[in-house]
């Protein structure tokens, strides 16, 4: 599918906006450690190619530091958040991460050139996620803002075509029926807290409770879960822990110790709206019936060697549509470098 002049202009505007979101007002700080992460999420890891097909993101972050200010946040983001709980809680360490990511989804039947009426629509998402973290050894809070777009402007069709060409996979035939261009946003708050942590000096075991929710035209939801971890220095890798591999900074990114851990976890949730399932908000597009209840099981490993850290995770998620009882299964890998 070729982009027309309007779509190209919109794409240029989106790219510039995302770059400005990251750069405006943010100043380098010699005292604060920084990191960069590359995250790749794909059902290729489990030999599938439908539903949530792939995601790729790059994250820039810094921390820990004691307070949010104009040296570690863009001016506009600091102005919005300076009086919120994430900024005013006492005795907390803090960090910030900016993620730029693309997500791609397709129906199960990618060979049909017609609309697959009884399955999810073709859809692409291109967005920025800014997340503020505040934590101590027992509780970690995450507050995120998503800004971006869905539709042809995201270049999801072209990205998937290139990936399938490289991998020698079947080329999807129905991208002309993808949902249309639309700006998206979401505000999301999450909390993780330590329910138990052993006192072993070398290897520890802990249990983490998770809950949170968000609102926006991208998605509105509420979720809760639990995770079991085993490894070293678990208090130092607690700050950014999440079961959503594509929506987190590497859990070791803010860690000051060399460590590793294995984890397994599950969560339940209710999704009230999702543009990737229900289609465009203000115009007609292919859509599917939203299944509001959701559950997820994830397991993985996290480790670091020097300034390099990595995550590998496998997840199985219930489909957000009533047309199938099958599950969406995919793997994720990320690599981070601290400097």
Short mmCIF file of C-alpha atoms in Angstrom, two decimals:
data_model
loop_
_atom_site.label_atom_id
_atom_site.label_comp_id
_atom_site.label_asym_id
_atom_site.label_seq_id
_atom_site.Cartn_x
_atom_site.Cartn_y
_atom_site.Cartn_z
CA UNK A 1 0.00 0.00 0.00
CA UNK A 2 1.46 3.35 -1.04
CA UNK A 3 1.15 6.40 1.20
CA UNK A 4 -0.52 9.43 -0.32
CA UNK A 5 0.73 12.97 0.28
CA UNK A 6 -1.54 13.50 3.30
CA UNK A 7 -0.43 10.28 4.96
CA UNK A 8 3.22 11.14 4.38
CA UNK A 9 2.71 14.57 5.96
CA UNK A 10 0.91 12.98 8.90
CA UNK A 11 3.74 10.51 9.30
CA UNK A 12 6.36 13.25 9.30
CA UNK A 13 4.30 15.18 11.85
CA UNK A 14 3.96 12.11 14.09
CA UNK A 15 7.68 11.35 13.99
CA UNK A 16 8.59 14.96 14.79
CA UNK A 17 6.03 15.06 17.59
CA UNK A 18 7.41 11.91 19.18
CA UNK A 19 10.96 13.22 18.98
CA UNK A 20 9.89 16.48 20.58
CA UNK A 21 8.00 14.62 23.31
CA UNK A 22 11.28 13.00 24.30
CA UNK A 23 13.65 15.89 23.84
CA UNK A 24 11.91 19.13 24.89
CA UNK A 25 13.22 20.37 28.19
CA UNK A 26 15.21 17.24 29.02
CA UNK A 27 18.82 17.98 29.97
CA UNK A 28 21.66 15.56 30.40
CA UNK A 29 22.82 14.90 33.94
CA UNK A 30 26.29 13.59 34.65
CA UNK A 31 25.24 12.28 38.09
CA UNK A 32 22.25 10.21 36.93
CA UNK A 33 22.80 6.83 35.25
CA UNK A 34 21.04 6.40 31.90
CA UNK A 35 20.16 3.42 29.74
CA UNK A 36 18.90 2.45 26.29
CA UNK A 37 16.87 -0.71 25.57
CA UNK A 38 15.76 -2.55 22.45
CA UNK A 39 12.63 -4.68 22.85
CA UNK A 40 11.35 -7.19 20.29
CA UNK A 41 8.11 -9.10 20.82
CA UNK A 42 6.93 -11.64 18.23
CA UNK A 43 4.81 -14.77 17.87
CA UNK A 44 7.59 -16.09 15.62
CA UNK A 45 9.25 -17.23 18.88
CA UNK A 46 6.43 -19.76 19.34
CA UNK A 47 5.83 -20.62 15.66
CA UNK A 48 2.54 -18.71 15.23
CA UNK A 49 1.57 -15.82 12.98
CA UNK A 50 -1.83 -14.38 13.86
CA UNK A 51 -3.46 -12.19 16.49
CA UNK A 52 -0.87 -9.99 18.17
CA UNK A 53 1.89 -10.65 15.62
CA UNK A 54 4.82 -8.46 16.65
CA UNK A 55 6.04 -5.41 18.49
CA UNK A 56 9.32 -3.53 18.53
CA UNK A 57 10.37 -0.66 20.73
CA UNK A 58 13.33 1.41 21.82
CA UNK A 59 13.48 2.89 25.31
CA UNK A 60 15.58 5.73 26.73
CA UNK A 61 15.61 6.18 30.48
CA UNK A 62 17.44 7.50 33.51
CA UNK A 63 17.50 6.86 37.23
CA UNK A 64 17.59 6.43 40.11
CA UNK A 65 17.29 9.98 41.42
CA UNK A 66 15.40 11.52 44.34
CA UNK A 67 13.01 13.97 42.65
CA UNK A 68 11.53 14.74 39.25
CA UNK A 69 12.64 18.10 37.90
CA UNK A 70 13.39 19.89 34.63
CA UNK A 71 16.78 18.17 34.45
CA UNK A 72 15.25 14.72 34.08
CA UNK A 73 11.81 15.44 32.54
CA UNK A 74 10.64 17.46 29.55
CA UNK A 75 9.30 20.83 30.77
CA UNK A 76 5.68 20.10 29.80
CA UNK A 77 5.69 16.67 31.48
CA UNK A 78 7.21 18.07 34.68
CA UNK A 79 4.54 20.81 34.75
CA UNK A 80 1.74 18.24 34.41
CA UNK A 81 3.07 15.81 37.02
CA UNK A 82 4.78 17.98 39.64
CA UNK A 83 1.79 17.91 42.03
CA UNK A 84 0.75 14.30 41.42
CA UNK A 85 1.32 11.44 43.86
CA UNK A 86 4.15 10.02 41.75
CA UNK A 87 6.14 13.20 42.41
CA UNK A 88 5.14 13.99 45.98
CA UNK A 89 5.51 10.66 47.84
CA UNK A 90 8.28 10.84 50.44
CA UNK A 91 11.32 8.58 50.81
CA UNK A 92 11.22 7.24 47.25
CA UNK A 93 13.76 6.71 44.52
CA UNK A 94 12.60 7.76 41.07
CA UNK A 95 13.24 7.11 37.41
CA UNK A 96 11.80 7.89 33.99
CA UNK A 97 11.62 5.95 30.72
CA UNK A 98 10.56 7.05 27.22
CA UNK A 99 9.58 4.22 24.90
CA UNK A 100 8.88 4.52 21.16
CA UNK A 101 7.19 1.39 19.84
CA UNK A 102 5.25 -0.19 16.99
CA UNK A 103 2.75 -3.03 17.40
CA UNK A 104 1.19 -5.13 14.63
CA UNK A 105 -1.82 -7.46 14.67
CA UNK A 106 -3.53 -9.56 11.98
CA UNK A 107 -6.46 -11.99 11.80
CA UNK A 108 -5.70 -15.71 11.84
CA UNK A 109 -6.40 -16.07 8.10
CA UNK A 110 -3.77 -13.84 6.48
CA UNK A 111 -4.22 -15.42 3.03
CA UNK A 112 -7.63 -13.90 2.34
CA UNK A 113 -7.85 -10.60 0.44
CA UNK A 114 -11.39 -10.10 1.76
CA UNK A 115 -12.38 -8.83 5.19
CA UNK A 116 -12.24 -11.68 7.71
CA UNK A 117 -15.51 -10.84 9.39
CA UNK A 118 -15.24 -13.29 12.28
CA UNK A 119 -11.78 -12.22 13.47
CA UNK A 120 -9.84 -9.18 14.69
CA UNK A 121 -8.97 -6.45 12.17
CA UNK A 122 -5.58 -5.74 10.66
CA UNK A 123 -4.13 -2.95 12.77
CA UNK A 124 -0.90 -1.11 13.45
CA UNK A 125 0.01 1.08 16.42
CA UNK A 126 2.87 3.58 16.57
CA UNK A 127 3.27 5.45 19.85
CA UNK A 128 5.36 7.04 22.57
CA UNK A 129 4.98 5.86 26.16
CA UNK A 130 6.39 8.03 28.92
CA UNK A 131 6.55 6.33 32.33
CA UNK A 132 7.45 7.85 35.69
CA UNK A 133 8.59 5.46 38.43
CA UNK A 134 8.67 5.97 42.21
CA UNK A 135 9.76 3.12 44.48
CA UNK A 136 11.28 1.85 47.69
CA UNK A 137 12.17 -1.74 48.63
CA UNK A 138 8.52 -2.70 49.15
CA UNK A 139 6.31 -0.67 46.79
CA UNK A 140 6.81 0.57 43.24
CA UNK A 141 4.42 2.92 41.41
CA UNK A 142 4.34 3.47 37.63
CA UNK A 143 2.45 6.32 35.93
CA UNK A 144 2.36 6.24 32.12
CA UNK A 145 1.08 8.39 29.27
CA UNK A 146 0.66 6.99 25.75
CA UNK A 147 0.46 9.24 22.67
CA UNK A 148 0.49 8.07 19.05
CA UNK A 149 -1.67 6.79 16.21
CA UNK A 150 -3.24 3.75 14.60
CA UNK A 151 -3.81 3.16 10.91
CA UNK A 152 -1.75 3.16 7.70
CA UNK A 153 0.32 6.04 9.06
CA UNK A 154 2.03 3.54 11.41
CA UNK A 155 3.60 1.69 8.44
CA UNK A 156 2.61 -1.63 10.05
CA UNK A 157 1.88 -3.21 6.66
CA UNK A 158 5.30 -2.29 5.29
CA UNK A 159 7.06 -3.41 8.47
CA UNK A 160 5.36 -6.80 8.44
CA UNK A 161 5.98 -7.28 4.72
CA UNK A 162 9.69 -6.66 5.24
CA UNK A 163 9.87 -9.01 8.24
CA UNK A 164 8.04 -11.78 6.39
CA UNK A 165 10.29 -11.36 3.36
CA UNK A 166 13.37 -11.75 5.57
CA UNK A 167 11.91 -14.78 7.35
CA UNK A 168 10.46 -16.35 4.17
CA UNK A 169 6.93 -16.33 5.63
CA UNK A 170 3.54 -16.01 3.96
CA UNK A 171 2.76 -12.39 3.02
CA UNK A 172 -0.53 -11.14 4.56
CA UNK A 173 -3.08 -10.27 1.87
CA UNK A 174 -5.70 -8.19 3.73
CA UNK A 175 -3.94 -5.04 4.87
CA UNK A 176 -6.20 -2.85 2.71
CA UNK A 177 -8.90 -3.54 5.32
CA UNK A 178 -6.88 -2.27 8.30
CA UNK A 179 -8.43 0.25 10.67
CA UNK A 180 -8.03 3.87 9.59
CA UNK A 181 -5.74 6.63 10.82
CA UNK A 182 -6.63 7.98 14.27
CA UNK A 183 -4.63 9.59 17.10
CA UNK A 184 -4.58 7.60 20.34
CA UNK A 185 -3.92 8.29 24.00
CA UNK A 186 -4.01 6.43 27.28
CA UNK A 187 -3.23 7.31 30.90
CA UNK A 188 -2.22 4.32 33.02
CA UNK A 189 -1.28 3.81 36.67
CA UNK A 190 0.19 0.61 38.10
CA UNK A 191 1.49 -0.52 41.46
CA UNK A 192 3.65 -3.48 42.47
CA UNK A 193 4.26 -4.36 46.11
CA UNK A 194 6.25 -7.04 47.89
CA UNK A 195 4.02 -9.57 49.66
CA UNK A 196 6.97 -11.72 50.77
CA UNK A 197 10.75 -11.74 50.39
CA UNK A 198 13.10 -14.31 51.92
CA UNK A 199 16.17 -13.29 53.91
CA UNK A 200 18.70 -15.47 52.08
CA UNK A 201 21.91 -13.58 51.40
CA UNK A 202 22.85 -15.22 48.09
CA UNK A 203 19.55 -16.22 46.42
CA UNK A 204 16.17 -14.84 47.39
CA UNK A 205 12.55 -15.72 46.75
CA UNK A 206 9.81 -13.09 46.65
CA UNK A 207 6.13 -12.77 45.81
CA UNK A 208 4.90 -9.58 44.15
CA UNK A 209 1.32 -8.32 43.95
CA UNK A 210 0.32 -6.24 40.91
CA UNK A 211 -2.65 -4.06 40.13
CA UNK A 212 -3.51 -1.05 37.99
CA UNK A 213 -5.71 0.43 35.32
CA UNK A 214 -5.89 2.94 32.51
CA UNK A 215 -8.25 5.04 30.44
CA UNK A 216 -8.09 6.25 26.84
CA UNK A 217 -9.32 5.59 23.33
CA UNK A 218 -6.40 3.19 22.86
CA UNK A 219 -7.71 1.02 25.70
CA UNK A 220 -9.42 1.34 29.07
CA UNK A 221 -8.89 -1.45 31.57
CA UNK A 222 -8.27 -2.61 35.10
CA UNK A 223 -6.00 -5.55 36.00
CA UNK A 224 -4.54 -7.39 38.99
CA UNK A 225 -2.02 -10.19 39.29
CA UNK A 226 0.70 -11.96 41.21
CA UNK A 227 4.26 -13.02 40.38
CA UNK A 228 6.86 -15.31 41.94
CA UNK A 229 10.58 -14.48 41.50
CA UNK A 230 13.78 -16.31 42.45
CA UNK A 231 17.24 -14.80 42.07
CA UNK A 232 19.76 -12.39 43.55
CA UNK A 233 19.36 -8.88 45.02
CA UNK A 234 15.63 -8.85 44.26
CA UNK A 235 15.03 -5.51 45.99
CA UNK A 236 17.30 -3.83 43.41
CA UNK A 237 15.34 -5.19 40.41
CA UNK A 238 11.89 -4.42 41.79
CA UNK A 239 11.37 -0.89 40.50
CA UNK A 240 10.14 -1.53 36.93
CA UNK A 241 8.84 -5.09 37.20
CA UNK A 242 5.79 -5.83 35.07
CA UNK A 243 4.26 -8.82 33.29
CA UNK A 244 3.80 -6.70 30.13
CA UNK A 245 7.12 -7.20 28.35
CA UNK A 246 6.51 -4.58 25.67
CA UNK A 247 5.43 -1.88 28.12
CA UNK A 248 8.22 -1.79 30.66
CA UNK A 249 11.78 -0.72 31.08
CA UNK A 250 14.18 -3.61 31.59
CA UNK A 251 13.78 -4.58 35.28
CA UNK A 252 17.54 -4.29 35.76
CA UNK A 253 17.79 -0.87 34.12
CA UNK A 254 17.74 1.01 37.44
CA UNK A 255 19.61 -1.68 39.34
CA UNK A 256 22.96 -0.88 40.92
CA UNK A 257 23.90 -4.52 41.55
CA UNK A 258 24.84 -7.38 39.26
CA UNK A 259 21.99 -9.82 39.54
CA UNK A 260 19.59 -12.22 37.86
CA UNK A 261 16.19 -13.75 38.50
CA UNK A 262 13.61 -16.14 37.09
CA UNK A 263 9.91 -15.34 37.30
CA UNK A 264 6.45 -16.68 36.64
CA UNK A 265 3.21 -14.75 37.05
CA UNK A 266 -0.45 -14.41 36.12
CA UNK A 267 -3.04 -11.68 36.04
CA UNK A 268 -6.75 -11.16 35.46
CA UNK A 269 -8.40 -8.08 34.07
CA UNK A 270 -11.40 -6.36 32.55
CA UNK A 271 -11.04 -4.39 29.31
CA UNK A 272 -13.76 -1.80 28.71
CA UNK A 273 -12.73 -0.61 25.25
CA UNK A 274 -9.93 -1.34 22.78
CA UNK A 275 -9.43 0.44 19.46
CA UNK A 276 -7.37 -2.49 18.16
CA UNK A 277 -10.41 -4.78 18.51
CA UNK A 278 -13.41 -2.47 18.12
CA UNK A 279 -11.96 -0.36 15.30
CA UNK A 280 -11.96 3.40 14.82
CA UNK A 281 -13.79 5.61 17.28
CA UNK A 282 -15.34 8.20 14.96
CA UNK A 283 -15.62 6.40 11.62
CA UNK A 284 -16.55 3.00 10.27
CA UNK A 285 -13.87 0.32 10.09
CA UNK A 286 -13.50 -3.43 10.44
CA UNK A 287 -14.12 -4.46 14.04
CA UNK A 288 -14.75 -7.49 16.24
CA UNK A 289 -16.81 -8.05 19.37
CA UNK A 290 -14.74 -7.23 22.42
CA UNK A 291 -14.38 -9.90 25.09
CA UNK A 292 -14.10 -7.86 28.24
CA UNK A 293 -12.51 -10.44 30.55
CA UNK A 294 -8.79 -11.09 30.08
CA UNK A 295 -6.18 -13.35 31.64
CA UNK A 296 -2.45 -13.76 31.11
CA UNK A 297 0.29 -16.15 32.18
CA UNK A 298 3.95 -15.17 31.71
CA UNK A 299 7.36 -16.61 32.61
CA UNK A 300 10.88 -15.50 31.90
CA UNK A 301 14.46 -14.81 32.91
CA UNK A 302 16.28 -11.53 33.59
CA UNK A 303 20.04 -11.11 33.99
CA UNK A 304 22.91 -8.69 33.48
CA UNK A 305 26.64 -8.86 32.73
CA UNK A 306 28.46 -5.61 33.40
CA UNK A 307 26.54 -2.77 31.75
CA UNK A 308 24.50 -5.15 29.57
CA UNK A 309 21.22 -6.65 30.75
CA UNK A 310 18.66 -8.84 29.02
CA UNK A 311 15.14 -10.20 29.42
CA UNK A 312 13.52 -13.21 27.77
CA UNK A 313 9.82 -13.79 28.36
CA UNK A 314 7.04 -16.08 27.10
CA UNK A 315 3.40 -15.00 27.49
CA UNK A 316 0.03 -16.59 26.87
CA UNK A 317 -2.89 -14.16 26.76
CA UNK A 318 -6.61 -14.71 26.22
CA UNK A 319 -7.90 -13.19 22.98
CA UNK A 320 -9.84 -9.95 23.39
CA UNK A 321 -12.55 -11.11 21.00
CA UNK A 322 -15.50 -13.47 21.34
CA UNK A 323 -14.88 -15.17 17.99
CA UNK A 324 -12.35 -17.66 19.39
CA UNK A 325 -11.45 -19.41 22.64
CA UNK A 326 -7.82 -19.82 21.58
CA UNK A 327 -4.99 -17.95 23.24
CA UNK A 328 -2.45 -15.46 21.91
CA UNK A 329 1.04 -16.80 22.62
CA UNK A 330 4.27 -14.90 21.93
CA UNK A 331 7.80 -14.37 23.11
CA UNK A 332 9.76 -11.23 23.91
CA UNK A 333 13.43 -10.40 24.22
CA UNK A 334 15.08 -7.13 25.24
CA UNK A 335 18.64 -5.92 25.57
CA UNK A 336 19.69 -2.88 27.60
CA UNK A 337 22.92 -0.94 27.94
CA UNK A 338 23.58 1.33 30.89
CA UNK A 339 25.86 4.33 30.65
#
